mmCIF file with all atom_site columns, C-alpha atoms in Angstrom:
data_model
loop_
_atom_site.group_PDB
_atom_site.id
_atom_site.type_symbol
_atom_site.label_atom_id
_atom_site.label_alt_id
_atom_site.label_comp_id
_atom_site.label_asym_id
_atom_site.label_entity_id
_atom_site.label_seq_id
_atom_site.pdbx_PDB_ins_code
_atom_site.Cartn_x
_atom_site.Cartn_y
_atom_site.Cartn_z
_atom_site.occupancy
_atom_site.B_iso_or_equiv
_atom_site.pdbx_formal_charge
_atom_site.auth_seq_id
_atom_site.auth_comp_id
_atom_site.auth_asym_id
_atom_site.auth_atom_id
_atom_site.pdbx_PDB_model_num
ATOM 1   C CA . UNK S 1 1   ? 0.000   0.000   0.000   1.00 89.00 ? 1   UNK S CA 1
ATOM 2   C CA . UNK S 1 2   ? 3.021   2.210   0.515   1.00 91.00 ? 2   UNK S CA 1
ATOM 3   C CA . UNK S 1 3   ? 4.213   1.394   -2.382  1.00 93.00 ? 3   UNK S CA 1
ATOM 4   C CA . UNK S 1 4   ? 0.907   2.473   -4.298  1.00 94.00 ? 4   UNK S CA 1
ATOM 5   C CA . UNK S 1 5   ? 0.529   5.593   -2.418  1.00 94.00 ? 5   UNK S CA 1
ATOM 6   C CA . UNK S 1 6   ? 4.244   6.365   -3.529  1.00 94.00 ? 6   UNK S CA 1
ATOM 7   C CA . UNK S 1 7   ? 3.778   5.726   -7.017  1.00 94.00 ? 7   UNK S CA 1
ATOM 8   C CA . UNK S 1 8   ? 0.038   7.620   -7.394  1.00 94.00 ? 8   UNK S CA 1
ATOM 9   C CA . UNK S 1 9   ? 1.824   10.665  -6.633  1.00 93.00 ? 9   UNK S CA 1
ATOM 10  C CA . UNK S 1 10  ? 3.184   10.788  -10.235 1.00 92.00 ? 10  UNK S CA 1
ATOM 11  C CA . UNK S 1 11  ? 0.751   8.584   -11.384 1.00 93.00 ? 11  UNK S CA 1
ATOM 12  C CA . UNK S 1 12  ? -0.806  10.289  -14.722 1.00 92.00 ? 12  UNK S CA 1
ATOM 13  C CA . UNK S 1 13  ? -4.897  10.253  -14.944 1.00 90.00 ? 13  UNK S CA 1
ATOM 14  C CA . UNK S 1 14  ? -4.217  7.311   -17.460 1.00 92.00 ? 14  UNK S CA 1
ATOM 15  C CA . UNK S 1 15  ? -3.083  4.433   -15.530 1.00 95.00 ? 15  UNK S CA 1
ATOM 16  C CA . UNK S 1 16  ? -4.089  2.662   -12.759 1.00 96.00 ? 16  UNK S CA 1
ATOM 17  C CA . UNK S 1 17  ? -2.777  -0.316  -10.921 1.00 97.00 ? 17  UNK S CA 1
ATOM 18  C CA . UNK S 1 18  ? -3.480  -3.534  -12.057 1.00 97.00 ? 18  UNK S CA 1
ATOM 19  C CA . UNK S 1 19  ? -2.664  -7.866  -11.881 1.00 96.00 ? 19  UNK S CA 1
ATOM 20  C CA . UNK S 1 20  ? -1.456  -8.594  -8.776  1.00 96.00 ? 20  UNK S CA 1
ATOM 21  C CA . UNK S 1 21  ? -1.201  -4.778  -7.481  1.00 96.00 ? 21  UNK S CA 1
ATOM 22  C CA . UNK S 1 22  ? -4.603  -4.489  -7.817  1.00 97.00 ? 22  UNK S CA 1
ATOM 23  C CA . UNK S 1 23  ? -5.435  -8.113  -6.125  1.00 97.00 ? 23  UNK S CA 1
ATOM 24  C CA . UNK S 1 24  ? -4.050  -7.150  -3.106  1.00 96.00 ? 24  UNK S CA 1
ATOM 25  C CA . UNK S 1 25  ? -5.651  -3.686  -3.154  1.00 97.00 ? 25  UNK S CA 1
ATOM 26  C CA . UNK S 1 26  ? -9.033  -5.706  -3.143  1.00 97.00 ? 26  UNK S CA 1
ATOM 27  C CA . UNK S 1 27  ? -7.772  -8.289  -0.627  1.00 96.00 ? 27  UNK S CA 1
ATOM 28  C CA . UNK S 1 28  ? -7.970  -11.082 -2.954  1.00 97.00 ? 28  UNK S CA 1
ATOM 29  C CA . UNK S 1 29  ? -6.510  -14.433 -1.998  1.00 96.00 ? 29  UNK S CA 1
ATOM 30  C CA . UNK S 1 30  ? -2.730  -14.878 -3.984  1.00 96.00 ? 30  UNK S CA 1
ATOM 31  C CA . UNK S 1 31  ? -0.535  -17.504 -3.446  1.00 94.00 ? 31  UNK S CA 1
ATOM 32  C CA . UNK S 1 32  ? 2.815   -16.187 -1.273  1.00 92.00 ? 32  UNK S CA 1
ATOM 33  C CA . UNK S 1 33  ? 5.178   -16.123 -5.072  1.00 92.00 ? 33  UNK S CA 1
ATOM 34  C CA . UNK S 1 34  ? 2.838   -13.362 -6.017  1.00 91.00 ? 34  UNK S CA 1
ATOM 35  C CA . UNK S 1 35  ? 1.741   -11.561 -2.871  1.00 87.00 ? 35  UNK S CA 1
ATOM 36  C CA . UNK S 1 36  ? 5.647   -11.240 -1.943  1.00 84.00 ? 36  UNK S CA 1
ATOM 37  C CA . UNK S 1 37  ? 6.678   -10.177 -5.644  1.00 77.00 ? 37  UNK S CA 1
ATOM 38  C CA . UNK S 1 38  ? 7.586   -6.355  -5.203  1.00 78.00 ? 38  UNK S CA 1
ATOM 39  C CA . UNK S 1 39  ? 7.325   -4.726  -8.729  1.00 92.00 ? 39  UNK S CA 1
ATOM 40  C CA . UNK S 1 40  ? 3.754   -2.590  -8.902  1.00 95.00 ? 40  UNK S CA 1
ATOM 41  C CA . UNK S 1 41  ? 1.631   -3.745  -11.569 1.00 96.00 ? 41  UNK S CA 1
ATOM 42  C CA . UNK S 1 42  ? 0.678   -0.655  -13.440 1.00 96.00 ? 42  UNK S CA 1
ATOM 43  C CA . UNK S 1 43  ? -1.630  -0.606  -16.323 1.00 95.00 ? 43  UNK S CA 1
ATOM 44  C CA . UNK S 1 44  ? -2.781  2.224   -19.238 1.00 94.00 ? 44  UNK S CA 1
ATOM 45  C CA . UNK S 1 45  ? -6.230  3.181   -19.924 1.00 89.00 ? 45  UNK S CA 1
ATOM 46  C CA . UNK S 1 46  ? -6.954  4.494   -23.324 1.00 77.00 ? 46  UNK S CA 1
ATOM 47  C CA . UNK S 1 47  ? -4.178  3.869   -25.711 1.00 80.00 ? 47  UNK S CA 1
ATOM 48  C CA . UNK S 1 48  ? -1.526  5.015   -23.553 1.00 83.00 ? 48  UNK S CA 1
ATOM 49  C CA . UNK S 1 49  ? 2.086   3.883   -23.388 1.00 88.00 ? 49  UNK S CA 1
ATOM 50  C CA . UNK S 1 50  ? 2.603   0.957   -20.785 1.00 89.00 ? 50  UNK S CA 1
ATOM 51  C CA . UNK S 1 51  ? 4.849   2.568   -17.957 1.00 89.00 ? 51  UNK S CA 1
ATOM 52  C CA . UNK S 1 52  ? 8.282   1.530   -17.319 1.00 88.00 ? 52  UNK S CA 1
ATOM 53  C CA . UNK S 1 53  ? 10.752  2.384   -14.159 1.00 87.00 ? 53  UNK S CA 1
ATOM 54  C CA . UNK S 1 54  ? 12.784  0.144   -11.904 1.00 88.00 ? 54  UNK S CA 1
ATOM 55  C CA . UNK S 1 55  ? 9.888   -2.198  -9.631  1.00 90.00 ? 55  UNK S CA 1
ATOM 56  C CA . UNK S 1 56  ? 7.107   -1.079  -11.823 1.00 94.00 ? 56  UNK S CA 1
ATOM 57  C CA . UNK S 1 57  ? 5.636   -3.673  -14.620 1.00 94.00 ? 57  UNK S CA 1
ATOM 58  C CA . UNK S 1 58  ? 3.463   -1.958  -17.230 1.00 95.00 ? 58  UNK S CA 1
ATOM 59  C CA . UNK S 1 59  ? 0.009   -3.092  -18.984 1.00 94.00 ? 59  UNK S CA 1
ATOM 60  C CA . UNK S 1 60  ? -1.510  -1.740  -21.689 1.00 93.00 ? 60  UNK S CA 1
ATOM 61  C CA . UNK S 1 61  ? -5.244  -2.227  -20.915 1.00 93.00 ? 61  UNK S CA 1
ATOM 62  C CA . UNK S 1 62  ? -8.097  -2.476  -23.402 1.00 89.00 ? 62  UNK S CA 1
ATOM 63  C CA . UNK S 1 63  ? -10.099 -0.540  -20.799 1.00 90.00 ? 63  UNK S CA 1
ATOM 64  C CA . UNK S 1 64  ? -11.351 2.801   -20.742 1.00 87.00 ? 64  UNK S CA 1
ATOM 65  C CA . UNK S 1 65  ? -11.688 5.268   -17.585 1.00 86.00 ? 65  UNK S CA 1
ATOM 66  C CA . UNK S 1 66  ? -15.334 4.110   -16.736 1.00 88.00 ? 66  UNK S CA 1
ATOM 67  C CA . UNK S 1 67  ? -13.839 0.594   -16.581 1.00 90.00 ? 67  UNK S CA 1
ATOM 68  C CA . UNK S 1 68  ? -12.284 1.760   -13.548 1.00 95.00 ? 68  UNK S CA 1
ATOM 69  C CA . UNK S 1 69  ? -13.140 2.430   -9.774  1.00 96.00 ? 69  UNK S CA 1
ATOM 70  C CA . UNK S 1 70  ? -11.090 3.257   -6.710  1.00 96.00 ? 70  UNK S CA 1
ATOM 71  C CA . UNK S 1 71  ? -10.124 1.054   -3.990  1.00 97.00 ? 71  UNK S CA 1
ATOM 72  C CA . UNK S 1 72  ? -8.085  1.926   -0.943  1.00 96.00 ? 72  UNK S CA 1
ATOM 73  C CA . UNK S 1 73  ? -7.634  5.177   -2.366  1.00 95.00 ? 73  UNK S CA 1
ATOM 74  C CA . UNK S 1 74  ? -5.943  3.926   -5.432  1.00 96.00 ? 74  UNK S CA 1
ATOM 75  C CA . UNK S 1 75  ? -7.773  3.600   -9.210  1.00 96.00 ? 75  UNK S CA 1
ATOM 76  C CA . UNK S 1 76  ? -7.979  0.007   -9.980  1.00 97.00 ? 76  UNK S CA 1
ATOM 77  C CA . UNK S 1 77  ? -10.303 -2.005  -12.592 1.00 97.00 ? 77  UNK S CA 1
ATOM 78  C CA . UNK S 1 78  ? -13.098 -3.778  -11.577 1.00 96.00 ? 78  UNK S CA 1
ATOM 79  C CA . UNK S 1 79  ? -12.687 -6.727  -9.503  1.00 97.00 ? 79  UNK S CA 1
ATOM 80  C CA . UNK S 1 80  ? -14.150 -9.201  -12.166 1.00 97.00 ? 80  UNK S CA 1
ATOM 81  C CA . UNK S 1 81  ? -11.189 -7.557  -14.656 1.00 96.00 ? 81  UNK S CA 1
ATOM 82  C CA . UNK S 1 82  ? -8.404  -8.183  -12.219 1.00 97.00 ? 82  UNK S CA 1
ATOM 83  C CA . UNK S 1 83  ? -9.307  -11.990 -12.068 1.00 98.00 ? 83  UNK S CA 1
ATOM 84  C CA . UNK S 1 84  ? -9.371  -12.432 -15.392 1.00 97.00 ? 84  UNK S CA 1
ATOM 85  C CA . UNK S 1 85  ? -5.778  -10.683 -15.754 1.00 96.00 ? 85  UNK S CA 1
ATOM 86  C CA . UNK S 1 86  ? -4.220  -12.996 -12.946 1.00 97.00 ? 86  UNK S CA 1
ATOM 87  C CA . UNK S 1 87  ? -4.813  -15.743 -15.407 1.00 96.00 ? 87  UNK S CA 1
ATOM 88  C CA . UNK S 1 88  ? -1.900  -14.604 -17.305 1.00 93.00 ? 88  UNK S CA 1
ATOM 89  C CA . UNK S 1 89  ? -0.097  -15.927 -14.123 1.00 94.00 ? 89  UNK S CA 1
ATOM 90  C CA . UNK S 1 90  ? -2.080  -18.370 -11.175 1.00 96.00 ? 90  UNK S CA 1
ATOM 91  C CA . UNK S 1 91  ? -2.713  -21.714 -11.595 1.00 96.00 ? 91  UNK S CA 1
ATOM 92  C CA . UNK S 1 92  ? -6.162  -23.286 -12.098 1.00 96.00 ? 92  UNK S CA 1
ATOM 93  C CA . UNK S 1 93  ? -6.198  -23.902 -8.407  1.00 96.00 ? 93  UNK S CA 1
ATOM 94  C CA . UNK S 1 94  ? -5.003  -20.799 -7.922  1.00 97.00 ? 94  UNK S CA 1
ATOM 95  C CA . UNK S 1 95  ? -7.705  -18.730 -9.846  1.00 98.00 ? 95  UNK S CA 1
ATOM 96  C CA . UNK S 1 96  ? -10.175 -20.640 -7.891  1.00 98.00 ? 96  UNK S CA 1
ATOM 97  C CA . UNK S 1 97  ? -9.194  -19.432 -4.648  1.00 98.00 ? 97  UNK S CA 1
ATOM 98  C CA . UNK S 1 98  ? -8.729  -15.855 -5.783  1.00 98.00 ? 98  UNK S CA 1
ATOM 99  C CA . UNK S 1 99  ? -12.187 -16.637 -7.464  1.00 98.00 ? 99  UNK S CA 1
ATOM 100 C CA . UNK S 1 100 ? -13.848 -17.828 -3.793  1.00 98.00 ? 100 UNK S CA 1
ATOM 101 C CA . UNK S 1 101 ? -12.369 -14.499 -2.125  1.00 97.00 ? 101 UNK S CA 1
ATOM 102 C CA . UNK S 1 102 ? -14.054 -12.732 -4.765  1.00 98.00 ? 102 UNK S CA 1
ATOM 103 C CA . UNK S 1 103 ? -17.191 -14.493 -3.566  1.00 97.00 ? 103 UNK S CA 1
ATOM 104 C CA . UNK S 1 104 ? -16.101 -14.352 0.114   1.00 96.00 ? 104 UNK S CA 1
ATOM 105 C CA . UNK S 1 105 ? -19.343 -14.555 2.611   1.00 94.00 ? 105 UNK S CA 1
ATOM 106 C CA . UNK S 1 106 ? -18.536 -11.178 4.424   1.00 93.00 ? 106 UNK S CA 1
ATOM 107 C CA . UNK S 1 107 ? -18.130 -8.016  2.347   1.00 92.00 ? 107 UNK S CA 1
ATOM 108 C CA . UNK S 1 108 ? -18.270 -9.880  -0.866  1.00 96.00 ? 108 UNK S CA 1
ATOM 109 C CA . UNK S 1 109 ? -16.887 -7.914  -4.164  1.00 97.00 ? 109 UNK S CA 1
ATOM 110 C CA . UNK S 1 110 ? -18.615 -9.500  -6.793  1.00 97.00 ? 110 UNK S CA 1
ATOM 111 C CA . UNK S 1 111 ? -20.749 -12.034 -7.849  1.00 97.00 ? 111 UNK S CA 1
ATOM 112 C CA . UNK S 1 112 ? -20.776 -15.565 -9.428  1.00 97.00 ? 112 UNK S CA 1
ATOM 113 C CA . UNK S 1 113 ? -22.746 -14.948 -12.629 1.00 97.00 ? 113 UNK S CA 1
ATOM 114 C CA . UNK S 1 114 ? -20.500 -11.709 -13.033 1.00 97.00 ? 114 UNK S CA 1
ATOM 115 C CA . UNK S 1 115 ? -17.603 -13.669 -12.950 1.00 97.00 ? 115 UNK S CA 1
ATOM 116 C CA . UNK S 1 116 ? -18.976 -16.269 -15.464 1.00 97.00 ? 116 UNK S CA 1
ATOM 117 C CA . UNK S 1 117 ? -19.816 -13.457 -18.099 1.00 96.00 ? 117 UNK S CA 1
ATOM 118 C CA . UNK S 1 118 ? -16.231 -11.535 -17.503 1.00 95.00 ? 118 UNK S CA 1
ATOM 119 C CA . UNK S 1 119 ? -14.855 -15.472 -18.845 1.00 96.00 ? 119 UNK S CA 1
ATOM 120 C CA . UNK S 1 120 ? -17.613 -15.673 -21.420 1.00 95.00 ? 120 UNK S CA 1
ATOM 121 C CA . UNK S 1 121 ? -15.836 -12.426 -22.472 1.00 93.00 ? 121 UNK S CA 1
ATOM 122 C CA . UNK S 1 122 ? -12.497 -13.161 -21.887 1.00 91.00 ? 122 UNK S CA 1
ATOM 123 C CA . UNK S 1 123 ? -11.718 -14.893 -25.470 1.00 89.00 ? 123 UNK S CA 1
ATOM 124 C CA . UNK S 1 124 ? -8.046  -14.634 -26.082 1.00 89.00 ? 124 UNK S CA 1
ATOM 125 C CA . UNK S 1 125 ? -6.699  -13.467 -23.299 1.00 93.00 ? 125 UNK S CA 1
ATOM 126 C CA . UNK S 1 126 ? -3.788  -15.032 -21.520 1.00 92.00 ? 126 UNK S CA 1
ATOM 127 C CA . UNK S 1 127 ? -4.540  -17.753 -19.129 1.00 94.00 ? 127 UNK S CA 1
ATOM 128 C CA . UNK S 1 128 ? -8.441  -18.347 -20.862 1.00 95.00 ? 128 UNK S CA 1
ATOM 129 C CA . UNK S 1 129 ? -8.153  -21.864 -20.504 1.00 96.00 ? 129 UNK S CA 1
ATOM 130 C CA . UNK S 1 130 ? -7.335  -21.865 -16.894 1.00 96.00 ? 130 UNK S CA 1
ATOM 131 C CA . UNK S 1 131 ? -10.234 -19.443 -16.540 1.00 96.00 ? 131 UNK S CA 1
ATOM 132 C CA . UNK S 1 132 ? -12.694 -21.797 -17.845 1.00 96.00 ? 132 UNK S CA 1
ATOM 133 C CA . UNK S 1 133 ? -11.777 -24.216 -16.110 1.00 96.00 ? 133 UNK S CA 1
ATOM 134 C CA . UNK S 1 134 ? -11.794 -22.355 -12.744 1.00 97.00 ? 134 UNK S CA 1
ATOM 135 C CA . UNK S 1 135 ? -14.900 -21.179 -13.069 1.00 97.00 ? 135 UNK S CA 1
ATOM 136 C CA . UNK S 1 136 ? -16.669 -23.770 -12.517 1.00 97.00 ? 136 UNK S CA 1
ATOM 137 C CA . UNK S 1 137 ? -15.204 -24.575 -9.577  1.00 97.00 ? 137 UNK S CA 1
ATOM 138 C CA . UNK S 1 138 ? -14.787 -21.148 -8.034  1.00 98.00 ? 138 UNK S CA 1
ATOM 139 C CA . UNK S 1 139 ? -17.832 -21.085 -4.656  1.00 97.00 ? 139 UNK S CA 1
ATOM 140 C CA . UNK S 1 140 ? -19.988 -18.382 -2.825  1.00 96.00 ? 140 UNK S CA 1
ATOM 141 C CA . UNK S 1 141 ? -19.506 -17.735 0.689   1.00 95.00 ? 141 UNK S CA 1
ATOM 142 C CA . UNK S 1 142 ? -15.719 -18.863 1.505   1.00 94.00 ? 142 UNK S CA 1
ATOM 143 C CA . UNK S 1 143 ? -14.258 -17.418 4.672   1.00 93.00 ? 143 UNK S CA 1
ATOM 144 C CA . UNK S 1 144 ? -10.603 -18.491 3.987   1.00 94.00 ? 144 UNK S CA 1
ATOM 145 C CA . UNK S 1 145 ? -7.875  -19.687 1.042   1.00 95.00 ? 145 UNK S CA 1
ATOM 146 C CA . UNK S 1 146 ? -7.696  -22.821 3.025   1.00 95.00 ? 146 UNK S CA 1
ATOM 147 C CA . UNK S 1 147 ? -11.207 -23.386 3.104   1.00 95.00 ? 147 UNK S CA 1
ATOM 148 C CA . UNK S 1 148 ? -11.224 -23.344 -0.385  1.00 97.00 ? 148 UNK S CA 1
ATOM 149 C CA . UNK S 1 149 ? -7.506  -25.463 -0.528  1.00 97.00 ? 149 UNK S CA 1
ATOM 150 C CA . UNK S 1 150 ? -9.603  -28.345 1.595   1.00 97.00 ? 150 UNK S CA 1
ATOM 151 C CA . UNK S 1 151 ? -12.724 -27.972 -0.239  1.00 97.00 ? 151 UNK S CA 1
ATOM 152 C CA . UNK S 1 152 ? -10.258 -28.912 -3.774  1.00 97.00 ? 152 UNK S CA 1
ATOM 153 C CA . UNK S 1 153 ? -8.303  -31.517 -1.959  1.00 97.00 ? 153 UNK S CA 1
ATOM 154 C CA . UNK S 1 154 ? -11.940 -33.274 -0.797  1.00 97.00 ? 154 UNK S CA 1
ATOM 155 C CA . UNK S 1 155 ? -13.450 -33.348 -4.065  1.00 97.00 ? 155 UNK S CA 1
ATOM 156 C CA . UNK S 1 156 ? -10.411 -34.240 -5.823  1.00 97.00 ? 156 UNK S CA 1
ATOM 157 C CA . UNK S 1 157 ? -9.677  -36.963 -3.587  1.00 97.00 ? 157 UNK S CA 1
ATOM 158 C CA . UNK S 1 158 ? -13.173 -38.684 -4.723  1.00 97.00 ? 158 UNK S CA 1
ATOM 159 C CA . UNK S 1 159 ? -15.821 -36.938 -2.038  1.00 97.00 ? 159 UNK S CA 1
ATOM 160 C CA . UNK S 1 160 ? -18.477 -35.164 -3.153  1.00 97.00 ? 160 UNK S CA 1
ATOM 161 C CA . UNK S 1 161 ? -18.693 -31.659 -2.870  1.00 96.00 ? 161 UNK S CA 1
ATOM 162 C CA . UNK S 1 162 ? -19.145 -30.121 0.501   1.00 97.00 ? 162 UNK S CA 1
ATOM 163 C CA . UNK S 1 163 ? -20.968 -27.101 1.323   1.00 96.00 ? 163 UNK S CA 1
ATOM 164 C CA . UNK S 1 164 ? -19.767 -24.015 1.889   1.00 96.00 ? 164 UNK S CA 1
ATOM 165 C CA . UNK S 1 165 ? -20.571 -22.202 5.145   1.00 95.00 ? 165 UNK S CA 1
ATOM 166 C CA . UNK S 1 166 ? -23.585 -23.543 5.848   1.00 94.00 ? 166 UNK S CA 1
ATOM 167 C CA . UNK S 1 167 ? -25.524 -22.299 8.653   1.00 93.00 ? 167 UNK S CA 1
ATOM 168 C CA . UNK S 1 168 ? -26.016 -24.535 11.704  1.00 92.00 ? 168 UNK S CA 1
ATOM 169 C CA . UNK S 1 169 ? -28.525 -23.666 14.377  1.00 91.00 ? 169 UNK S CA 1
ATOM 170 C CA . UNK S 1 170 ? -27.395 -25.292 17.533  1.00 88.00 ? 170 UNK S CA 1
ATOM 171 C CA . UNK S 1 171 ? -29.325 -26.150 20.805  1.00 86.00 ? 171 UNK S CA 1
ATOM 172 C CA . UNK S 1 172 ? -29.614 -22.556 22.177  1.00 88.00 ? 172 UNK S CA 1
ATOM 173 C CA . UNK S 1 173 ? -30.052 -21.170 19.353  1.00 89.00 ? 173 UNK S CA 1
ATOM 174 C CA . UNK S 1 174 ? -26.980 -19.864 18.093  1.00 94.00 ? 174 UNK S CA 1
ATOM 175 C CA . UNK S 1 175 ? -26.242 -20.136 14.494  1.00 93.00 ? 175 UNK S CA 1
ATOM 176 C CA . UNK S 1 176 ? -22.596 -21.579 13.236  1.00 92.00 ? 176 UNK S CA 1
ATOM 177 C CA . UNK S 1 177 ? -21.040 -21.836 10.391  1.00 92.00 ? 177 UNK S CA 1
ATOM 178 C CA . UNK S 1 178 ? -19.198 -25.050 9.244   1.00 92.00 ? 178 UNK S CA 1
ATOM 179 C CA . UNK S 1 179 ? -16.408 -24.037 6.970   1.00 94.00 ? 179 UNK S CA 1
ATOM 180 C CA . UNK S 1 180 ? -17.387 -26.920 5.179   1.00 97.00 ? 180 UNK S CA 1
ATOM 181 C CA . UNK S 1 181 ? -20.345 -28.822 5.379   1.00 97.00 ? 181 UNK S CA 1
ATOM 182 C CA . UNK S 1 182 ? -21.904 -32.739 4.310   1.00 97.00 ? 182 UNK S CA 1
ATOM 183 C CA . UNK S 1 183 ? -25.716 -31.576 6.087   1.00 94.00 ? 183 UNK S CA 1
ATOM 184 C CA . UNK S 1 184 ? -27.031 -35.404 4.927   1.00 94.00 ? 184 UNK S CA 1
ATOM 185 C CA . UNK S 1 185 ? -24.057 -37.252 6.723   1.00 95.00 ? 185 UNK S CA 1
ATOM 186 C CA . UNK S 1 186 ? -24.267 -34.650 9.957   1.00 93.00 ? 186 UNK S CA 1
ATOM 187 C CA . UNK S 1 187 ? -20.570 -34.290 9.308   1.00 96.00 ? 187 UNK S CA 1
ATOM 188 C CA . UNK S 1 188 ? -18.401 -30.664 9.809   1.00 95.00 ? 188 UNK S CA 1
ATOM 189 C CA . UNK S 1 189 ? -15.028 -30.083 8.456   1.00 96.00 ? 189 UNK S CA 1
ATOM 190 C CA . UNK S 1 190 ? -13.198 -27.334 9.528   1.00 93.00 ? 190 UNK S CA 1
ATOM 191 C CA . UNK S 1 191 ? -9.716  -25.550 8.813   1.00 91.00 ? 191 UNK S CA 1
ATOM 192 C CA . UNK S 1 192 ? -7.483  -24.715 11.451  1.00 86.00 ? 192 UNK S CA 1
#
């Protein structure tokens, strides 16, 4: 976030930060090779010239200025358009969890079918196949990356599909939420 500040000082009305800057601007889940790589992700709006300067990586963006909206004080593209440019670099996996904390149950930034049209739209852009494939794995209502790590590791290890933070009403009343959930079986997994 320093970093950003820093760098919006000079930053001209025609860029904004984008890929993995602008993931962890939104809070986005992103494995540790990417949330601890240092360059800024900068991108161009408009036809302008890609940035360059020592820890800054420039984009040229086929966006224009309505595409964008401000997060943390910094301009950013929408939160659907940042997920689609990680695909360029995360795994299938990967894109899923960034695709649940998208979805997360509190404060959520987006919304399932939104994400499904941005990869309907997303054609030819780097990483497409890995989007398609994510999508239709990515969940609603995650709390954490590892819910979402155990939730892969379950179903590909031959279980069906759990759900995700279902509510549980217990004996006084209270209502729970199992990180992940098998209601017919009476069975609670959780991540600790």
């Amino acid at each position: 976030l320093s970093q950003c500040r820093a760098y919006r000082a000079v930053m001209p009305d025609s860029q904004c930060f984008s890929h993995a800057t602008a993931a962890g601007l939104y809070g986005l889940s992103l494995p540790a090779r990417v949330r601890n790589d240092t360059p800024l992700h900068v991108g161009t709006i408009a036809g302008a010239r890609a940035p360059r300067g020592v820890n800054v990586v420039g984009h040229k963006l086929a966006l224009g200025r309505d595409d964008l909206t401000i997060v943390r004080g910094m301009r950013v593209p929408c939160v659907e358009e940042v997920w689609v440019q990680l695909a360029g670099e995360l795994s299938a996996t990967e894109l899923i969890v960034a695709g649940d904390s998208c979805l997360r149950r509190m404060s959520s930034l987006t919304t399932l079918a939104a994400l499904r049209d941005v990869v309907e739209r997303a054609r030819k852009r780097p990483g497409v196949a890995r989007l398609r494939e994510a999508i239709h794995r990515v969940r609603a209502g995650t709390d954490s990356a590892m819910e979402s790590v155990v939730r892969l590791m379950l179903v590909d290890a031959g279980l069906p599909e759990p759900a995700v933070n279902l509510p549980i009403t217990v004996a006084d009343g209270l209502t729970l939420h199992g990180d992940l959930v098998y209601p017919g079986q009476r069975v609670v997994v959780e991540y600790d």
